[in-house]
């Protein structure tokens, strides 16, 4: 079991910073998902992050920094990168930039670029400030599994392998950050959709952003090594569909759960009366559904269903990121 530190207690924050400064690992809250943090300049500490997650060393990590100045110490900041950071930091935007020599190869999987983000969560910001470190942190889940959005999720899946978790409550967005590749600033690429929509980034940059589409073979995932098609997956089989209640025929022998984003209409609920039906939020806001989605996927994963039929979001705004995660969870 991990020991859970309280992000509202000054002593626990100091202990957290000291742990990291001494080469230890700590699960930390961010506004997107919980991360598994280590001092980015300490190669041994970073190697432990890969080991605890069971993550291949070819999949590089995001370095979390306090601010733009701190980012400039580890990466080359183009005009475009500076402009996006000034607009969206602190926040859910990660930028892939040319790295400076001080960043160890183990962090970037030997690539000439480094992914950088300045997170907004006040507890994470305190840890960054108290430690003075850049923190390499992937999501705090076993490689390939659903990302954690509470301290308890981290405890559930990494508790046996991790000494400390810093609790900062439920993550505000519940989905991982948007990742933009600005290593060639004239040709920005979206590597992962997230809470900050691509249209919003395009408006600020004043140019269009190419959306990186993974090609058929996962070998081509080298450009964005974590962009493997199967990811964020519960153990239970999942299937993405426009209307889960319309997919039930011919599946009589299976234990099926229906997973909706927002609460389905009374009409639909009546039609699936005898089925286990779940929804992420009582509200009709997709942002609320996004915040709860991973928690619900984890909960359903423990209930012995043969299959989860999951509802796709309208493909706009945060819906793009929701569908991206659901598609990966459904990839077999
Ligand atoms: O919201 C988030 O981004 C969370 C929180 C903890 O900050 N972190 C997170 O990290 O989702 P992770 O490691 O689970 O996902 C980061 C993704 C991976 O797919 C990785 O391959 C990609 O970023 N990445 C990291 N460095 C890269 C680089 N230099 N070039 C291309 N992709 C990179
Ligand atoms: Mg991850």
Short mmCIF file of C-alpha atoms and ligand atoms in Angstrom, two decimals:
data_model
loop_
_atom_site.label_atom_id
_atom_site.label_comp_id
_atom_site.label_asym_id
_atom_site.label_seq_id
_atom_site.Cartn_x
_atom_site.Cartn_y
_atom_site.Cartn_z
CA UNK A 1 0.00 0.00 0.00
CA UNK A 2 1.16 3.52 -0.75
CA UNK A 3 1.11 6.16 1.94
CA UNK A 4 -1.30 8.95 0.97
CA UNK A 5 -0.07 12.49 1.65
CA UNK A 6 -2.53 15.37 1.91
CA UNK A 7 -2.09 18.14 -0.67
CA UNK A 8 -3.75 20.63 1.66
CA UNK A 9 -1.15 20.19 4.41
CA UNK A 10 2.02 22.25 4.24
CA UNK A 11 4.10 19.56 5.96
CA UNK A 12 2.98 16.96 3.43
CA UNK A 13 3.84 19.30 0.55
CA UNK A 14 7.31 19.83 1.98
CA UNK A 15 7.76 16.09 2.44
CA UNK A 16 6.63 15.59 -1.17
CA UNK A 17 9.17 18.07 -2.51
CA UNK A 18 11.95 16.55 -0.38
CA UNK A 19 11.09 13.05 -1.63
CA UNK A 20 11.42 14.17 -5.24
CA UNK A 21 14.64 16.11 -4.57
CA UNK A 22 16.11 12.90 -3.10
CA UNK A 23 15.36 10.87 -6.23
CA UNK A 24 12.10 9.33 -5.01
CA UNK A 25 8.88 8.75 -6.92
CA UNK A 26 5.59 10.40 -6.05
CA UNK A 27 2.14 10.23 -7.65
CA UNK A 28 0.91 13.80 -8.03
CA UNK A 29 -2.44 15.41 -8.83
CA UNK A 30 -2.79 17.55 -11.95
CA UNK A 31 -5.87 19.17 -13.48
CA UNK A 32 -5.89 16.49 -16.23
CA UNK A 33 -5.02 13.13 -14.59
CA UNK A 34 -2.68 11.98 -11.81
CA UNK A 35 0.97 11.73 -12.82
CA UNK A 36 3.83 9.55 -11.59
CA UNK A 37 6.56 12.11 -10.98
CA UNK A 38 10.34 12.03 -10.68
CA UNK A 39 13.12 14.62 -10.92
CA UNK A 40 13.59 14.94 -14.70
CA UNK A 41 17.31 15.58 -14.30
CA UNK A 42 17.85 12.37 -12.30
CA UNK A 43 18.26 9.43 -14.72
CA UNK A 44 17.93 6.75 -12.06
CA UNK A 45 14.73 8.28 -10.73
CA UNK A 46 13.27 8.52 -14.24
CA UNK A 47 14.16 4.88 -14.94
CA UNK A 48 12.18 3.90 -11.84
CA UNK A 49 9.11 5.63 -13.33
CA UNK A 50 9.29 3.39 -16.40
CA UNK A 51 9.80 0.32 -14.21
CA UNK A 52 6.86 1.05 -11.89
CA UNK A 53 4.51 1.64 -14.84
CA UNK A 54 5.85 -1.24 -16.91
CA UNK A 55 6.31 1.30 -19.69
CA UNK A 56 8.68 0.65 -22.62
CA UNK A 57 11.74 2.92 -22.59
CA UNK A 58 10.99 4.06 -26.14
CA UNK A 59 7.94 6.01 -24.94
CA UNK A 60 9.13 9.47 -23.81
CA UNK A 61 7.82 11.42 -20.81
CA UNK A 62 6.34 14.90 -20.38
CA UNK A 63 8.42 17.28 -18.25
CA UNK A 64 6.26 19.47 -15.99
CA UNK A 65 7.58 22.96 -15.29
CA UNK A 66 6.54 26.00 -13.24
CA UNK A 67 6.39 28.50 -16.06
CA UNK A 68 7.66 29.65 -19.42
CA UNK A 69 11.05 30.66 -18.06
CA UNK A 70 11.53 27.19 -16.60
CA UNK A 71 10.46 25.68 -19.95
CA UNK A 72 13.11 27.79 -21.67
CA UNK A 73 15.78 26.12 -19.55
CA UNK A 74 15.05 22.69 -21.05
CA UNK A 75 13.61 23.44 -24.52
CA UNK A 76 14.06 25.84 -27.42
CA UNK A 77 11.11 28.23 -27.40
CA UNK A 78 9.95 29.39 -30.80
CA UNK A 79 7.67 32.41 -31.19
CA UNK A 80 4.76 29.99 -31.68
CA UNK A 81 5.58 28.04 -28.51
CA UNK A 82 5.89 31.23 -26.50
CA UNK A 83 2.58 32.47 -27.81
CA UNK A 84 0.72 29.23 -26.93
CA UNK A 85 2.33 29.05 -23.49
CA UNK A 86 1.35 32.63 -22.74
CA UNK A 87 -2.23 31.86 -23.72
CA UNK A 88 -2.78 28.39 -22.26
CA UNK A 89 -0.32 27.94 -19.37
CA UNK A 90 -0.70 27.00 -16.70
CA UNK A 91 -3.04 24.43 -18.21
CA UNK A 92 -3.77 21.28 -20.15
CA UNK A 93 -1.46 21.94 -23.10
CA UNK A 94 1.73 19.94 -23.73
CA UNK A 95 4.15 21.15 -26.40
CA UNK A 96 6.78 18.98 -28.08
CA UNK A 97 9.82 21.22 -28.64
CA UNK A 98 13.50 20.86 -29.58
CA UNK A 99 15.25 19.85 -26.37
CA UNK A 100 18.26 21.41 -24.71
CA UNK A 101 21.25 19.18 -23.90
CA UNK A 102 20.55 19.19 -20.15
CA UNK A 103 17.52 16.89 -20.61
CA UNK A 104 18.62 13.25 -20.14
CA UNK A 105 17.99 10.88 -23.06
CA UNK A 106 15.99 8.55 -20.86
CA UNK A 107 13.30 11.24 -20.50
CA UNK A 108 12.94 11.79 -24.25
CA UNK A 109 13.60 8.21 -25.39
CA UNK A 110 16.67 9.51 -27.16
CA UNK A 111 14.68 11.88 -29.33
CA UNK A 112 15.87 15.42 -30.07
CA UNK A 113 12.58 16.79 -28.71
CA UNK A 114 11.08 17.13 -25.25
CA UNK A 115 7.40 17.38 -24.28
CA UNK A 116 6.79 20.26 -21.83
CA UNK A 117 3.74 21.31 -19.82
CA UNK A 118 3.07 23.78 -17.02
CA UNK A 119 0.17 22.28 -15.04
CA UNK A 120 -2.51 24.38 -13.34
CA UNK A 121 -3.38 22.22 -10.32
CA UNK A 122 -2.48 24.28 -7.23
CA UNK A 123 -1.06 21.28 -5.35
CA UNK A 124 1.17 20.30 -8.27
CA UNK A 125 2.26 23.92 -8.65
CA UNK A 126 3.27 24.02 -4.97
CA UNK A 127 5.35 20.86 -5.42
CA UNK A 128 7.04 22.34 -8.49
CA UNK A 129 7.80 25.56 -6.63
CA UNK A 130 9.00 23.91 -3.40
CA UNK A 131 11.23 21.39 -5.20
CA UNK A 132 12.46 23.76 -7.90
CA UNK A 133 12.59 20.71 -10.18
CA UNK A 134 11.33 19.89 -13.64
CA UNK A 135 9.17 16.82 -13.04
CA UNK A 136 9.04 14.01 -15.58
CA UNK A 137 5.59 12.47 -15.17
CA UNK A 138 3.53 10.11 -17.27
CA UNK A 139 -0.01 9.29 -16.19
CA UNK A 140 0.12 7.24 -12.97
CA UNK A 141 -1.39 4.02 -14.35
CA UNK A 142 0.14 0.69 -15.34
CA UNK A 143 1.16 1.02 -19.02
CA UNK A 144 -1.87 0.66 -21.29
CA UNK A 145 -4.51 0.89 -18.53
CA UNK A 146 -7.02 3.67 -17.85
CA UNK A 147 -5.46 6.88 -16.44
CA UNK A 148 -6.19 7.73 -12.78
CA UNK A 149 -8.33 10.72 -11.84
CA UNK A 150 -8.26 10.26 -8.05
CA UNK A 151 -5.60 9.28 -5.51
CA UNK A 152 -7.58 6.10 -4.84
CA UNK A 153 -7.28 5.07 -8.51
CA UNK A 154 -3.49 5.31 -8.18
CA UNK A 155 -3.63 3.30 -4.96
CA UNK A 156 -5.81 0.65 -6.66
CA UNK A 157 -3.47 -0.02 -9.55
CA UNK A 158 0.03 1.02 -8.40
CA UNK A 159 -0.31 0.85 -4.60
CA UNK A 160 1.85 -2.28 -4.38
CA UNK A 161 4.70 -0.68 -6.32
CA UNK A 162 4.72 2.90 -5.07
CA UNK A 163 5.57 4.34 -1.65
CA UNK A 164 3.78 7.73 -1.80
CA UNK A 165 0.74 9.35 -3.39
CA UNK A 166 -0.04 13.05 -2.94
CA UNK A 167 -3.81 13.54 -2.81
CA UNK A 168 -5.19 16.63 -4.54
CA UNK A 169 -8.80 15.51 -4.99
CA UNK A 170 -10.61 14.69 -8.22
CA UNK A 171 -8.91 15.92 -11.41
CA UNK A 172 -10.78 18.79 -13.00
CA UNK A 173 -10.60 17.68 -16.67
CA UNK A 174 -10.33 13.92 -16.24
CA UNK A 175 -8.63 13.48 -19.64
CA UNK A 176 -4.95 13.86 -20.48
CA UNK A 177 -3.56 17.11 -21.88
CA UNK A 178 -3.73 18.16 -25.51
CA UNK A 179 -0.33 17.51 -27.17
CA UNK A 180 0.93 19.67 -30.01
CA UNK A 181 4.20 19.02 -31.83
CA UNK A 182 5.89 22.37 -32.44
CA UNK A 183 9.34 20.96 -33.18
CA UNK A 184 8.86 22.43 -36.67
CA UNK A 185 6.92 25.59 -35.79
CA UNK A 186 5.88 26.23 -39.39
CA UNK A 187 4.10 22.84 -39.45
CA UNK A 188 2.38 22.28 -36.10
CA UNK A 189 0.87 18.83 -35.56
CA UNK A 190 -1.74 17.67 -33.09
CA UNK A 191 -0.44 14.45 -31.50
CA UNK A 192 -3.23 13.93 -28.94
CA UNK A 193 -6.59 15.70 -28.66
CA UNK A 194 -7.39 16.88 -25.13
CA UNK A 195 -9.20 19.47 -23.05
CA UNK A 196 -7.95 22.34 -25.23
CA UNK A 197 -9.54 21.97 -28.65
CA UNK A 198 -7.55 22.12 -31.88
CA UNK A 199 -9.76 24.93 -33.24
CA UNK A 200 -8.84 27.07 -30.23
CA UNK A 201 -5.14 26.44 -30.79
CA UNK A 202 -5.47 27.23 -34.50
CA UNK A 203 -7.21 30.50 -33.72
CA UNK A 204 -4.37 31.60 -31.44
CA UNK A 205 -1.59 30.41 -33.76
CA UNK A 206 -3.29 31.88 -36.82
CA UNK A 207 -2.54 28.76 -38.85
CA UNK A 208 -3.99 25.34 -39.36
CA UNK A 209 -2.74 22.36 -37.37
CA UNK A 210 -2.32 19.01 -39.03
CA UNK A 211 -3.97 16.24 -37.04
CA UNK A 212 -1.53 13.37 -36.69
CA UNK A 213 -3.21 10.15 -37.79
CA UNK A 214 -1.53 6.99 -36.74
CA UNK A 215 -0.91 4.72 -39.71
CA UNK A 216 -1.99 1.09 -39.76
CA UNK A 217 1.12 -0.31 -38.12
CA UNK A 218 1.97 0.47 -34.54
CA UNK A 219 5.63 0.51 -35.62
CA UNK A 220 4.94 3.90 -37.09
CA UNK A 221 4.11 5.08 -33.60
CA UNK A 222 7.72 6.27 -33.36
CA UNK A 223 6.69 9.85 -34.09
CA UNK A 224 4.55 9.82 -30.97
CA UNK A 225 5.58 6.63 -29.31
CA UNK A 226 2.66 6.61 -26.89
CA UNK A 227 0.13 6.87 -29.66
CA UNK A 228 -0.33 3.10 -29.74
CA UNK A 229 -3.81 2.25 -30.95
CA UNK A 230 -4.66 0.18 -27.88
CA UNK A 231 -4.30 2.28 -24.77
CA UNK A 232 -6.42 3.53 -21.89
CA UNK A 233 -8.02 0.09 -21.91
CA UNK A 234 -10.01 -1.65 -19.25
CA UNK A 235 -9.69 -5.45 -19.20
CA UNK A 236 -13.36 -5.81 -20.11
CA UNK A 237 -14.05 -5.71 -23.84
CA UNK A 238 -15.51 -2.37 -24.93
CA UNK A 239 -17.37 -1.41 -28.07
CA UNK A 240 -17.99 2.13 -29.23
CA UNK A 241 -21.35 2.95 -30.81
CA UNK A 242 -23.62 5.88 -31.56
CA UNK A 243 -26.53 4.37 -29.59
CA UNK A 244 -25.67 1.55 -27.16
CA UNK A 245 -29.37 0.63 -26.77
CA UNK A 246 -29.58 -0.04 -30.52
CA UNK A 247 -26.78 -2.64 -30.45
CA UNK A 248 -28.36 -5.22 -28.21
CA UNK A 249 -29.78 -7.73 -30.66
CA UNK A 250 -27.98 -11.04 -31.04
CA UNK A 251 -26.04 -10.64 -27.82
CA UNK A 252 -28.40 -12.53 -25.56
CA UNK A 253 -25.90 -14.73 -23.72
CA UNK A 254 -23.52 -11.98 -22.78
CA UNK A 255 -23.48 -9.82 -19.68
CA UNK A 256 -23.57 -6.41 -21.28
CA UNK A 257 -23.37 -2.99 -19.63
CA UNK A 258 -24.46 0.18 -21.40
CA UNK A 259 -22.26 3.21 -20.82
CA UNK A 260 -23.62 6.66 -21.67
CA UNK A 261 -21.86 10.00 -21.35
CA UNK A 262 -24.84 12.03 -20.15
CA UNK A 263 -28.03 10.67 -18.61
CA UNK A 264 -30.13 9.01 -21.34
CA UNK A 265 -33.69 10.15 -21.96
CA UNK A 266 -36.58 8.51 -20.10
CA UNK A 267 -37.56 6.96 -23.39
CA UNK A 268 -34.23 5.15 -23.75
CA UNK A 269 -34.15 4.17 -20.09
CA UNK A 270 -37.52 2.54 -20.48
CA UNK A 271 -36.36 0.55 -23.51
CA UNK A 272 -33.37 -0.88 -21.66
CA UNK A 273 -35.25 -1.36 -18.44
CA UNK A 274 -33.78 -4.78 -17.62
CA UNK A 275 -30.17 -3.89 -18.51
CA UNK A 276 -27.37 -2.44 -16.38
CA UNK A 277 -27.17 1.17 -17.59
CA UNK A 278 -24.60 3.72 -16.45
CA UNK A 279 -23.92 7.34 -17.26
CA UNK A 280 -20.98 9.60 -16.45
CA UNK A 281 -22.97 12.62 -15.39
CA UNK A 282 -26.48 13.77 -14.52
CA UNK A 283 -25.76 17.06 -16.26
CA UNK A 284 -25.84 17.49 -20.02
CA UNK A 285 -22.32 18.97 -20.22
CA UNK A 286 -19.70 16.82 -21.95
CA UNK A 287 -17.02 18.44 -19.76
CA UNK A 288 -18.69 16.83 -16.75
CA UNK A 289 -18.86 13.49 -18.56
CA UNK A 290 -15.16 13.73 -19.42
CA UNK A 291 -14.29 14.35 -15.75
CA UNK A 292 -16.09 11.15 -14.69
CA UNK A 293 -15.43 8.88 -17.68
CA UNK A 294 -12.23 7.14 -16.54
CA UNK A 295 -13.61 6.63 -13.01
CA UNK A 296 -16.69 4.94 -14.44
CA UNK A 297 -14.62 2.78 -16.82
CA UNK A 298 -12.54 1.61 -13.86
CA UNK A 299 -15.65 0.88 -11.79
CA UNK A 300 -17.33 -1.11 -14.57
CA UNK A 301 -14.12 -3.03 -15.18
CA UNK A 302 -14.45 -4.63 -11.76
CA UNK A 303 -17.99 -5.90 -12.27
CA UNK A 304 -17.51 -8.96 -14.45
CA UNK A 305 -19.28 -7.80 -17.60
CA UNK A 306 -18.44 -9.54 -20.88
CA UNK A 307 -18.78 -6.33 -22.81
CA UNK A 308 -19.33 -2.61 -22.26
CA UNK A 309 -21.20 -0.82 -25.04
CA UNK A 310 -20.03 2.79 -24.84
CA UNK A 311 -21.70 5.80 -26.37
CA UNK A 312 -19.62 7.99 -28.69
CA UNK A 313 -19.67 11.78 -28.16
CA UNK A 314 -20.54 14.32 -30.85
CA UNK A 315 -17.19 14.83 -32.58
CA UNK A 316 -16.61 18.43 -31.55
CA UNK A 317 -15.04 20.31 -28.64
CA UNK A 318 -14.14 18.00 -25.77
CA UNK A 319 -16.07 15.26 -27.61
CA UNK A 320 -13.06 14.77 -29.91
CA UNK A 321 -10.84 13.89 -26.94
CA UNK A 322 -13.53 11.69 -25.37
CA UNK A 323 -13.93 9.71 -28.61
CA UNK A 324 -10.15 9.40 -28.99
CA UNK A 325 -9.89 7.77 -25.53
CA UNK A 326 -12.94 5.57 -26.11
CA UNK A 327 -11.67 4.40 -29.51
CA UNK A 328 -8.36 3.39 -27.94
CA UNK A 329 -10.11 1.66 -25.06
CA UNK A 330 -12.13 -0.31 -27.64
CA UNK A 331 -9.18 -1.27 -29.87
CA UNK A 332 -8.59 -5.00 -29.66
O1 LIG B 1 -2.24 15.33 -18.95
C1 LIG B 1 -1.18 14.76 -19.17
O2 LIG B 1 -0.50 14.98 -20.19
C2 LIG B 1 -0.67 13.77 -18.12
C3 LIG B 1 -0.37 14.56 -16.85
C4 LIG B 1 0.26 13.71 -15.78
O3 LIG B 1 0.44 15.66 -17.16
N1 LIG B 1 0.47 13.07 -18.58
C5 LIG B 1 0.40 12.12 -19.55
O4 LIG B 1 1.62 11.53 -19.82
O5 LIG B 1 -0.63 11.83 -20.13
P1 LIG B 1 1.72 10.18 -20.65
O6 LIG B 1 3.15 9.79 -20.56
O7 LIG B 1 0.73 9.20 -20.17
O8 LIG B 1 1.40 10.63 -22.11
C6 LIG B 1 2.31 11.52 -22.76
C7 LIG B 1 2.34 11.27 -24.22
C8 LIG B 1 2.84 9.89 -24.59
O9 LIG B 1 1.98 9.39 -25.59
C9 LIG B 1 4.22 10.14 -25.14
O10 LIG B 1 4.56 9.22 -26.14
C10 LIG B 1 4.07 11.53 -25.72
O11 LIG B 1 3.26 12.20 -24.79
N2 LIG B 1 5.37 12.22 -25.79
C11 LIG B 1 6.19 12.54 -24.77
N3 LIG B 1 7.31 13.11 -25.22
C12 LIG B 1 7.23 13.16 -26.56
C13 LIG B 1 8.07 13.62 -27.59
N4 LIG B 1 9.26 14.15 -27.34
N5 LIG B 1 7.64 13.48 -28.87
C14 LIG B 1 6.42 12.94 -29.15
N6 LIG B 1 5.57 12.48 -28.19
C15 LIG B 1 5.97 12.58 -26.93
MG1 LIG B 2 -0.57 7.73 -20.17
#
